[in-house]
Coordinates of C-alpha atoms in Angstrom, one line a residue:
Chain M
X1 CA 0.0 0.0 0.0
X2 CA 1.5 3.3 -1.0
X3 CA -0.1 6.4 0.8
X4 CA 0.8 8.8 -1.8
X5 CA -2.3 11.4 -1.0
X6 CA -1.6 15.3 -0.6
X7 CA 1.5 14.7 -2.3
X8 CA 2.3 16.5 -5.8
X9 CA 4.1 14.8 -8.9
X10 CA 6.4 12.8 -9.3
X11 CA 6.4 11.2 -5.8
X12 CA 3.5 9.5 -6.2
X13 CA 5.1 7.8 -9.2
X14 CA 8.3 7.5 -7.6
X15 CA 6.8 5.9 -4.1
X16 CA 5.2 4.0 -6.9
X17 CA 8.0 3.0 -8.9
X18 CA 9.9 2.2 -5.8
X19 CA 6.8 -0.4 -4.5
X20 CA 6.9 -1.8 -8.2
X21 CA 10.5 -2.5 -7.7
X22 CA 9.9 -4.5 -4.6
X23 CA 8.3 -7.3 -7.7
X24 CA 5.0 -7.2 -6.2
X25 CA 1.9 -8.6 -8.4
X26 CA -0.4 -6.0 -6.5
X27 CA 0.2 -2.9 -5.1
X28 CA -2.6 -0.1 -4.4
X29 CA -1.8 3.3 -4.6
X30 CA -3.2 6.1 -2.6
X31 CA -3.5 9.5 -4.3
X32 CA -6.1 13.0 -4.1
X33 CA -5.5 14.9 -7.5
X34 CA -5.6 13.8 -10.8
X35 CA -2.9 14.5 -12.5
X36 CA -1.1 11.9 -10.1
X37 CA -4.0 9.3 -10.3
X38 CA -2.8 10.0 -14.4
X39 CA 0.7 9.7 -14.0
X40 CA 0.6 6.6 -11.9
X41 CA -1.5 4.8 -14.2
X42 CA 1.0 5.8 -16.8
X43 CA 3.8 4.7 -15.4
X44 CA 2.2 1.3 -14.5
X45 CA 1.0 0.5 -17.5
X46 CA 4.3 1.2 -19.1
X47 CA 5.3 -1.6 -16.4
X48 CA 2.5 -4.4 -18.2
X49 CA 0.6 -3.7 -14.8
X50 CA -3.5 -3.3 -15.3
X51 CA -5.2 -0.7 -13.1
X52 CA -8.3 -0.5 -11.4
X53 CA -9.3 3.4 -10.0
X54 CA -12.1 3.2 -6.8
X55 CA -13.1 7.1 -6.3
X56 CA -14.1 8.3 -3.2
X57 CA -14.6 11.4 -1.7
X58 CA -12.1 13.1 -4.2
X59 CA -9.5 10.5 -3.4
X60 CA -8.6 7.2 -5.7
X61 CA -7.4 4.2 -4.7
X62 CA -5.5 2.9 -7.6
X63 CA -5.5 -0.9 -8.1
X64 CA -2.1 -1.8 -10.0
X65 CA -2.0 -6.1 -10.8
X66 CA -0.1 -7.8 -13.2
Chain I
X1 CA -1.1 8.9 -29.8
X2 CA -4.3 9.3 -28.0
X3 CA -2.2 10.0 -24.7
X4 CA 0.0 12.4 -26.5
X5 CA -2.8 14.4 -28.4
X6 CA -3.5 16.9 -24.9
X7 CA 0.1 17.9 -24.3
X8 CA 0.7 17.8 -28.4
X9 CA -2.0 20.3 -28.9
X10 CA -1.0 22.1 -25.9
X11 CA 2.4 22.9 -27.1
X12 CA 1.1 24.0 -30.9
X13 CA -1.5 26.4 -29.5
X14 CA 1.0 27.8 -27.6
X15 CA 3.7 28.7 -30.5
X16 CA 0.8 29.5 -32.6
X17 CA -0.5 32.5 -29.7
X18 CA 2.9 33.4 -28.9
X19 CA 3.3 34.1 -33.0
X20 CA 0.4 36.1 -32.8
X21 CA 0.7 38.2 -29.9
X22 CA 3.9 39.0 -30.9
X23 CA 2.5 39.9 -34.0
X24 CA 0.0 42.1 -32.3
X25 CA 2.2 44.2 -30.2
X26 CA 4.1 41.9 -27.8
X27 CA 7.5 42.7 -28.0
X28 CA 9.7 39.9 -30.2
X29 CA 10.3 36.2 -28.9
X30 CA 8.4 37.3 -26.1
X31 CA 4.2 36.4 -27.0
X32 CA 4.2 34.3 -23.9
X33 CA 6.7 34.8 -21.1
X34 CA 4.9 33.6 -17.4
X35 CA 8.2 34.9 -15.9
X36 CA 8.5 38.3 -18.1
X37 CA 4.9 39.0 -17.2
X38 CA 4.6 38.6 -13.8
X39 CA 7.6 41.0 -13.7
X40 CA 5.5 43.7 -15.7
X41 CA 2.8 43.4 -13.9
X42 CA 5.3 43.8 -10.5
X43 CA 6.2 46.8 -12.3
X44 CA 2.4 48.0 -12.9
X45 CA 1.5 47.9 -9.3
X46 CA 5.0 49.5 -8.4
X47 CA 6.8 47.1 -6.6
X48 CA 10.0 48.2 -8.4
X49 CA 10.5 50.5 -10.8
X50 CA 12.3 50.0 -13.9
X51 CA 10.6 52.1 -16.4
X52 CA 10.5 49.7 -19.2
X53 CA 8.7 46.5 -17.8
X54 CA 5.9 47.9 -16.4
X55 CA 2.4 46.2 -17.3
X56 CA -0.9 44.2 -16.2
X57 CA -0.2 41.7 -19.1
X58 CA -4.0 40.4 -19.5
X59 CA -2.0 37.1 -20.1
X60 CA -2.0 36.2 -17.0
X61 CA -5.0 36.6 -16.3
X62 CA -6.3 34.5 -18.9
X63 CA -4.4 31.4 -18.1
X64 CA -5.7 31.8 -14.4
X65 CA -9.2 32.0 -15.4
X66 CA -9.0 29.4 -18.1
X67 CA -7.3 27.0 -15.5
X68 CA -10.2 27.9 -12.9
X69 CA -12.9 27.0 -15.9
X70 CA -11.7 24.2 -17.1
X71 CA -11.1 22.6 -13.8
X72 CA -14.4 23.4 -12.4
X73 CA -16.6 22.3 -15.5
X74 CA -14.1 18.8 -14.9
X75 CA -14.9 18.3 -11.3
X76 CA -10.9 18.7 -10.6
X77 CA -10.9 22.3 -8.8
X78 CA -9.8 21.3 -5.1
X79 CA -8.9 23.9 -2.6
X80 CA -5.7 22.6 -1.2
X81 CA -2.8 24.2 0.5
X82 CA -0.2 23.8 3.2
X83 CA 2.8 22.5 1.9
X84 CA 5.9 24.3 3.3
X85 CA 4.6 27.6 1.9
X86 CA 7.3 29.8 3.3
X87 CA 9.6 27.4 1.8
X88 CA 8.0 27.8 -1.9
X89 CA 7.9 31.5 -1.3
X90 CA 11.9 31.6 -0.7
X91 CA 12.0 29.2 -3.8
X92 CA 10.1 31.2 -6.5
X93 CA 12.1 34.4 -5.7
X94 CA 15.4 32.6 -6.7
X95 CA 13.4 31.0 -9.2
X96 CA 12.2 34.3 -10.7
X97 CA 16.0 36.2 -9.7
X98 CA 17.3 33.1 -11.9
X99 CA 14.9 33.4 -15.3
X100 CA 15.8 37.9 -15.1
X101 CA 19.0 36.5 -15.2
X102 CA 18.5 34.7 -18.8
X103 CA 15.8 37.0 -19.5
X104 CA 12.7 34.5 -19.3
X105 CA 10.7 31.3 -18.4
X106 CA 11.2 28.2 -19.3
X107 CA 8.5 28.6 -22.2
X108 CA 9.8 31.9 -23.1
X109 CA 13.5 29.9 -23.6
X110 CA 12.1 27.6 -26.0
X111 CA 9.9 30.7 -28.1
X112 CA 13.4 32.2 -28.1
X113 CA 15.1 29.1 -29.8
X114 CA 12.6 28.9 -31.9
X115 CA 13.1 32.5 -33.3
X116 CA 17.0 31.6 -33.9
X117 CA 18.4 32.6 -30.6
X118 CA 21.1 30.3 -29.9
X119 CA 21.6 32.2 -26.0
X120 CA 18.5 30.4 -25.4
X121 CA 20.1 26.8 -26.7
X122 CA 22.9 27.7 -23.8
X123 CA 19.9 28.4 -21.0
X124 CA 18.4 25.1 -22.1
X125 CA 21.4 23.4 -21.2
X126 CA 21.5 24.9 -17.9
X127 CA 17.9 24.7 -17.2
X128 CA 18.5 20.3 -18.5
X129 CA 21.5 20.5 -15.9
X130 CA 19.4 22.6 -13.3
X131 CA 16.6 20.0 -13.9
X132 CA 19.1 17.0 -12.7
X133 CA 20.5 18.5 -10.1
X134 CA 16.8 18.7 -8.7
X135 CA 15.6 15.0 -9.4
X136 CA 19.1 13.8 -7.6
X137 CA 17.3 15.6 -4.4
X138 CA 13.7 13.6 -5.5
X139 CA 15.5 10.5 -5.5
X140 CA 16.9 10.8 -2.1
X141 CA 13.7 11.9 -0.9
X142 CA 13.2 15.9 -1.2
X143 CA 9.7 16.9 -0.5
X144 CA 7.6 19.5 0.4
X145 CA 5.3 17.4 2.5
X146 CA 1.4 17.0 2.2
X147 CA -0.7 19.3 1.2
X148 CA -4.2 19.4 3.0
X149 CA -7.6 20.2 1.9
X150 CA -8.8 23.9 2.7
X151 CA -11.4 26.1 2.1
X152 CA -13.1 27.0 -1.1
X153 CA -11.8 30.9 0.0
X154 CA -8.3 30.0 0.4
X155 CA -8.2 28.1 -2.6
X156 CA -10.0 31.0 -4.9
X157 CA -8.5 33.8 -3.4
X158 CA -5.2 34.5 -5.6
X159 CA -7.6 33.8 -8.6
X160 CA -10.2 36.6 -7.8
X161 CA -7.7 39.0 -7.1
X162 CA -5.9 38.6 -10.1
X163 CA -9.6 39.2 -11.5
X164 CA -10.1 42.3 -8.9
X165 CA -6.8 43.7 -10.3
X166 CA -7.6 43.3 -14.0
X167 CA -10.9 45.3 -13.5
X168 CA -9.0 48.1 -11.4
X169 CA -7.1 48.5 -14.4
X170 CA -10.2 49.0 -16.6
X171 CA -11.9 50.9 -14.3
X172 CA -8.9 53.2 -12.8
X173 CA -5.7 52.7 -15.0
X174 CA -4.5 55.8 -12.9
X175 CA -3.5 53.5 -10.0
X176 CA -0.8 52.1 -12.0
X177 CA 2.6 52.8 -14.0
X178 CA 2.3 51.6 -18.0
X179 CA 5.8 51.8 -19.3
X180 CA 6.2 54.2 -22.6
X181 CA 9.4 52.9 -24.2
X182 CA 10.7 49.3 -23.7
X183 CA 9.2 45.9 -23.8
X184 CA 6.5 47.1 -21.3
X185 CA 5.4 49.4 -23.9
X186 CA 5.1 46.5 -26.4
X187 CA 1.9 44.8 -25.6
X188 CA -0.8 43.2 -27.7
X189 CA -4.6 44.4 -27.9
X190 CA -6.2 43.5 -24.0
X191 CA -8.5 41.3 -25.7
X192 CA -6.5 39.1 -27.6
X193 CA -4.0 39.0 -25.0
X194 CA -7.2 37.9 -23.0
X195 CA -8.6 35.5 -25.0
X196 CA -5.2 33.7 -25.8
X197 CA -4.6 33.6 -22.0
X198 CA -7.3 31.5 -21.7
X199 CA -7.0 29.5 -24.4
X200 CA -3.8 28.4 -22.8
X201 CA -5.1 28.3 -19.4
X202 CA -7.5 25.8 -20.5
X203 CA -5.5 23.5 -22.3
X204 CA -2.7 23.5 -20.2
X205 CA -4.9 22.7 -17.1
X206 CA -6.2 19.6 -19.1
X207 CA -2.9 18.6 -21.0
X208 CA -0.6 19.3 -17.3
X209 CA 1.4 20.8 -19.6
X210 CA 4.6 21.7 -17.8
X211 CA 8.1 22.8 -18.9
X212 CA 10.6 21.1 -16.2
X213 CA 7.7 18.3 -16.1
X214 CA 8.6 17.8 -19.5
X215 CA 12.6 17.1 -19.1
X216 CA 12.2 15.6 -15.3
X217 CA 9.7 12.5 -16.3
X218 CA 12.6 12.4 -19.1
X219 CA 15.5 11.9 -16.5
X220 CA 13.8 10.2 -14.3
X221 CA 11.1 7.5 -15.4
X222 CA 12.1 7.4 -19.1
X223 CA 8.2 9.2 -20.0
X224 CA 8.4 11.6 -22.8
X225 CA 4.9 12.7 -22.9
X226 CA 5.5 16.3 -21.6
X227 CA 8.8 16.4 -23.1
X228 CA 6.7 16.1 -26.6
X229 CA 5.0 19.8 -25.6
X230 CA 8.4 21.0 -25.0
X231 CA 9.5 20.3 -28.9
X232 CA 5.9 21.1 -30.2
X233 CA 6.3 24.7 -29.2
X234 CA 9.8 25.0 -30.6
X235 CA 9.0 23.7 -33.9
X236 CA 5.8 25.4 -34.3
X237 CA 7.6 28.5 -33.2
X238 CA 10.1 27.7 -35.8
X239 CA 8.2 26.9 -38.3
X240 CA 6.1 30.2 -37.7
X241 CA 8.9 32.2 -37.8
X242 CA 10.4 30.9 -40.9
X243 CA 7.1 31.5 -42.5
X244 CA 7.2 35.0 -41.3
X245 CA 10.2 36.0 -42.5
X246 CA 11.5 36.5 -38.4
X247 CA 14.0 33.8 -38.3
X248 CA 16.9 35.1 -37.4
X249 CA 19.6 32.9 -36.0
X250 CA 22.7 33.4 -34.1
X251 CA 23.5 34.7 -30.5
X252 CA 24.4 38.2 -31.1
X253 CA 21.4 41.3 -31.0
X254 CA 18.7 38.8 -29.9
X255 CA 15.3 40.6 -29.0
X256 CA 15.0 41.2 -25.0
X257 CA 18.1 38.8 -25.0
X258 CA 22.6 39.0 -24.4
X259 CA 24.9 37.0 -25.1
X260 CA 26.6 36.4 -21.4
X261 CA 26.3 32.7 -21.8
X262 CA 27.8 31.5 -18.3
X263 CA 24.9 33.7 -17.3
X264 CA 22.3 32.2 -20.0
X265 CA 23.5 28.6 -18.6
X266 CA 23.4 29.6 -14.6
X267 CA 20.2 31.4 -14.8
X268 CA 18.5 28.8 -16.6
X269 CA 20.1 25.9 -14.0
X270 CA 18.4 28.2 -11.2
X271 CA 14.9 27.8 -12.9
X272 CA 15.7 24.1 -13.7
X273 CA 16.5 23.2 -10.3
X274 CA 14.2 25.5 -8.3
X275 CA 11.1 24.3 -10.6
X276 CA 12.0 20.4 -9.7
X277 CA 11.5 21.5 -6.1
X278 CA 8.8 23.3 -6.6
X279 CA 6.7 20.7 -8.7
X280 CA 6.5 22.7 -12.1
X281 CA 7.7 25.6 -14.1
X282 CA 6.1 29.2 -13.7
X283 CA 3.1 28.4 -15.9
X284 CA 2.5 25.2 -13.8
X285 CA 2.4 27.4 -11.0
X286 CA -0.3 29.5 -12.6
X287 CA -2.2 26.4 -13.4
X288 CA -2.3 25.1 -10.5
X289 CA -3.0 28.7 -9.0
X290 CA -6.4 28.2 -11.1
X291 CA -7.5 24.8 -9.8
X292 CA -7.5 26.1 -5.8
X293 CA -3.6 24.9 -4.8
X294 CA -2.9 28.0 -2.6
X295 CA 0.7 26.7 -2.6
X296 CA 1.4 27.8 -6.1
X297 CA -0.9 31.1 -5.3
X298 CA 2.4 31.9 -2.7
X299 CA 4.2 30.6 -5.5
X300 CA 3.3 33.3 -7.8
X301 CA 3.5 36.0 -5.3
X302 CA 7.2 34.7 -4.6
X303 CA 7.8 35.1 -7.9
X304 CA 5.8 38.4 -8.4
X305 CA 8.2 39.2 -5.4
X306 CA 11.7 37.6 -7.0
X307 CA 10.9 39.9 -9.9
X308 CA 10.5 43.4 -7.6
X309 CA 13.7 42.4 -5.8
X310 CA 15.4 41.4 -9.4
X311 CA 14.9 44.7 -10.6
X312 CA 15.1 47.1 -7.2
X313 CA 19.0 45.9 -6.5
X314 CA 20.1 45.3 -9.8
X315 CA 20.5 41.5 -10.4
X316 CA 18.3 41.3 -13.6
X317 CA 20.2 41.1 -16.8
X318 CA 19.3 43.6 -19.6
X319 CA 20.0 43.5 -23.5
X320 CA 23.1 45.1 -22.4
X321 CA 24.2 41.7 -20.2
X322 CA 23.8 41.3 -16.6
X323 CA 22.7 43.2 -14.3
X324 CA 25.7 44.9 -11.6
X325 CA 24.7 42.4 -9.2
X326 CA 23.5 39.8 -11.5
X327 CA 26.6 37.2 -10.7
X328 CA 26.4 37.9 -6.9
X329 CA 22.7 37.3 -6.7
X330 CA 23.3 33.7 -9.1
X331 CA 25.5 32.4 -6.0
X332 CA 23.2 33.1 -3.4
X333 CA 20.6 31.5 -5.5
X334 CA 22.8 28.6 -5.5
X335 CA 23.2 28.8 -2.1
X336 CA 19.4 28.8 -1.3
X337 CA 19.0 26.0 -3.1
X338 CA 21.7 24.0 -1.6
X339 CA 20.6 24.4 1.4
X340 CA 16.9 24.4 0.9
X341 CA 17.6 20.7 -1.1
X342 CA 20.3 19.3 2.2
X343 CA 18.3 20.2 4.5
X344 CA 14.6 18.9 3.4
X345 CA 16.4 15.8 2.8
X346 CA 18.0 15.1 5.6
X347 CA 14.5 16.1 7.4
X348 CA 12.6 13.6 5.6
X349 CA 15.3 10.7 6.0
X350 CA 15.0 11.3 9.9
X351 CA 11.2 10.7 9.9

């Protein structure tokens, strides 16, 4: 679980990046603005990881699995 | 190409506005500099008082509101604030000190390469260097810390007054200075200038269209998609420009522009590093300004601030080349940002 919320790009992708790195299969990702839920998502997908976004009260739990 | 086609358009609509307003009155490689016209509009509302850059440059404006639109017909504006403020403050003055010190923002340095200036080739090289330096401190952990959610006034306050002040100015233009001779003087019609403003403002809020975004994802997670907004203002700039007969290349008798280049390249690194550390270039700022972040609303007064101080002791370069105290001021920059980058490091390894 990465608690990337209140925090502006890139550390949400590089908390990210650094989780991935760990070799995971699944790793969710905490963030509250949308340009990181974007750049996340990017950077997973450039990884071959699928993700699943849950919205809640302006915050997104990003589901990354490969 | 679907992912690229925000950031891609972004980057044309840019070098095709910055072709016009120039064409309309704005004076040459300069039809959309965030850092030029903040320091105009510091000028304006006489925080210093060089006689030549002094306007409200409805520019500004424009990108503010556009951002604000756009972000509230998306659902994205969010008031949100509280990340070391004081700390961003200190950074966009030597952010701001740095671009006076190349003569412009990141976005005005790559309008300027597309007209032919090679200086600016040399400030891209610092600000690529600048922009290193800065995601060596993300890597070892840098940050600003957590912003928090705030209240919808916090969050619209920089945006209405920006509003308030381009209204005084219709209402009482006597309140403020308008320069007569220099690049002040050179403006394009208020509407256009307007409209274009917001044009930009909009796209770049839905694009995240950033400048040191755009060579930082580079570096650091191999992502090129803002770099490709980067290039698509140069070459549209170019391309312009070649149509228009206003190529000119070379360093020497640039427009608004000198030839120091250990200046161009140190000013630039400034901006490069400063803008890593602060999460986005000077229009980023504004952007973000527009969507609620009261963080980049002290950015912009920092940097409203940077410029008055630029100017009032002497540290901003002119045609001419830099400014008497221009060198002095690049080392304490340097400084700040040494320190500001050890210390928020070593703070974050010991939580």
């Amino acid at each position: 679980m990465v608690d990337a919320r209140g925090l502006a790009c890139p550390i949400p992708v590089l908390m990210t990046q650094k989780e991935l790195a760990k070799g995971a299969d699944s790793v969710e990702v905490m963030v509250d603005n949308f340009a990181a839920r974007e750049n996340v998502t990017r950077l997973a997908e450039s990884k071959g990881y699928t993700v699943a976004v849950k919205e809640e009260n302006g915050e997104f739990t990003l589901t990354l699995t490969k | 190409m679907k992912k690229f086609l925000p950031v891609l358009l972004t980057g044309i609509v840019i070098g095709v506005c910055a072709l016009a307003l120039t064409a309309a009155g704005n004076p040459a490689n300069m039809g959309f500099c965030i850092a030029c016209f903040l320091r105009d509009i510091a000028g304006a509302i006489k925080l210093h008082s060089a006689a030549v850059v002094q306007y409200v440059r409805p520019e500004i404006i424009g990108i503010i509101v556009g951002a604000m639109a756009a972000a509230l017909i998306k659902k994205e504006w969010k008031a949100v604030g509280g990340s070391s403020p004081v700390t961003r403050f200190l950074l966009a003055v030597v952010v701001m000190i740095g671009a006076l010190v190349f003569l412009g923002c990141p976005l005005r340095m790559v309008i300027r390469i597309g007209g032919g200036d090679f200086n600016a080739i040399v400030g891209l090289l610092g600000f690529i260097a600048g922009i290193f330096v800065g995601t060596i401190a993300l890597k070892n952990g840098f940050t600003l810390k957590r912003t928090y959610a705030q209240t919808c006034v916090e969050g619209s306050f920089m945006p209405i007054m920006f509003i308030v002040l381009m209204v005084l100015v219709a209402l009482m233009p006597a309140l403020f200075v308008f320069s007569t001779e220099g690049p002040g003087s050179m403006t394009a019609p208020v509407v256009l200038a307007l409209a274009a403003g917001v044009l930009v403002g909009v796209l770049a809020q839905r694009s995240r269209f950033c400048m040191a975004g755009g060579i930082r994802d580079s570096i650091m997670f191999n992502q090129w998609n803002l770099t490709l907004g980067l290039v698509a203002v140069i070459v549209t700039v170019l391309v312009g420009n070649l149509i228009l007969g206003k190529f000119k290349p070379g360093f020497a008798d640039q427009a608004v522009a000198h030839s120091d280049g250990l200046m161009n390249f140190l000013g630039m690194g400034i901006v490069g590093w400063g803008s890593v550390l602060l999460g986005g270039c000077p229009l980023r700022q504004l952007i973000l300004t527009g969507e609620g972040n009261s963080d980049s609303a002290i950015t912009v007064t920092g940097f409203v601030v940077g410029a008055a101080i630029a100017h009032n002791f002497g540290t901003a370069s002119s045609a001419a080349g830099a400014g008497a105290n221009g060198p002095a001021a690049v080392v304490a920059c340097y400084i700040v940002l040494l320190l500001v980058t050890i210390f928020n490091v070593k703070a974050a390894k010991n939580n």
